């Protein structure tokens, strides 16, 4: 069997051009320049992932609303105290001291003992706050599960604090009282010394004697300490006049306002996380979204862009369904591939579809195209070269070898070739110009017979740099590459194009799935838009 093309091999070109490849690595305007992030770039990323950050914003809003009911805000109550501080003290510093006294662990421990609470002192301190309203008014706010518990807690904290404060004020007189006792003892000793010297302490006859001088000094000291104690007692009496201004009461709270606040907070948090994720991902990602970038990386023209391919929610739905074939994206893709077929008698028309990143969508498109061509009366041979049998399963074939498709019937002929799982990349029967030294067959009798009887050979392949694409040269001379926007990096796409060209295949068309809606480019490779070359032979005529 021979399948030689009638075209002659292309000779060496005598044309000269000025394209030296110096600027081939330049990035297009669809991607931000190095070290520069443009507003247009960020805007496109936000618009592109609109659904993602909207979902996160809505999720944040829902979480905020749910927390209002699952974790309701605690009830609060407040008590205001009128505080009298020591005369001459700085009001701001004095009130800071009062706040420190009210939030001591001693006060918290006494409140726990009085109310028999299960809380630890640190836990209770987190449930109430003390703030100065003015230079003399102190406010205590307490939170609890109910208004009654909050009011009781605020009242107990205020009363315990006032009692603890009085104890601290009273403790200030203890050193003075001790000094007064010591001074009085000195007076007693001095009187005894005066009497021992033969004088009267009440009416001394020798006022300048050492004993009388000592007695006078001791009496002066007593008077001084007594005056200090009197001043301290007077000040303490004023400070102990501190009291509660009014009875503690629960603070009014608006449930609707709290619900709106939590919902707005959740919405803002979700929006911030969503937009932040989208922007950071766009900045650090190396995946290509724009047609122009994909075209430059692949080295071929983007001839078709489609929307999102269909999704399958059925875990066991492997066979091609009519609804999948009629999906707008799959239908458009299969029609485009059909128009790229060159119908000749020899060699048998063949096309290889190379999936870069969406094998499922390519399987649906190739299977739909095979069924559509078979409906026109043509015998179609389909080769699943992906190694996963994804295309074969769509046509109802699961075993290795050449088998009739599940869709084959009277007037509809579809054969499916499935290579062995552990076999090397299989060879086909398509012979290119310059391959006359290749055997006239594939070595597979069933495949040779099916190829000879077929009117069209459709192949689906997935390339790997480890294996290359040399085997695809025996299946077709023309390839269609399918890339999904935003899934593959420039390196992966460029590797696919290089492997196909090294194998001698022409990239006849490139298709972009799930095209970016913000993309305004047409996807023409730089080589196609280069200036026309100059024919040097023209000048010699």
Short mmCIF file of C-alpha atoms in Angstrom, two decimals, residues 40 60 108 183 208 224 301 341 351 379 423 481 507:
data_model
loop_
_atom_site.label_atom_id
_atom_site.label_comp_id
_atom_site.label_asym_id
_atom_site.label_seq_id
_atom_site.Cartn_x
_atom_site.Cartn_y
_atom_site.Cartn_z
CA UNK A 40 -5.04 47.50 31.90
CA UNK A 60 -17.99 36.30 52.83
CA UNK A 108 -11.66 39.78 89.28
CA UNK A 183 6.55 59.45 118.50
CA UNK A 208 17.44 74.54 128.51
CA UNK A 224 3.52 66.92 113.28
CA UNK A 301 -2.00 31.46 13.65
CA UNK A 341 -9.52 18.76 5.91
CA UNK A 351 -5.40 15.08 10.37
CA UNK A 379 -15.62 5.71 6.24
CA UNK A 423 3.53 -0.11 23.59
CA UNK A 481 -3.35 22.31 18.01
CA UNK A 507 0.50 23.34 12.11
#
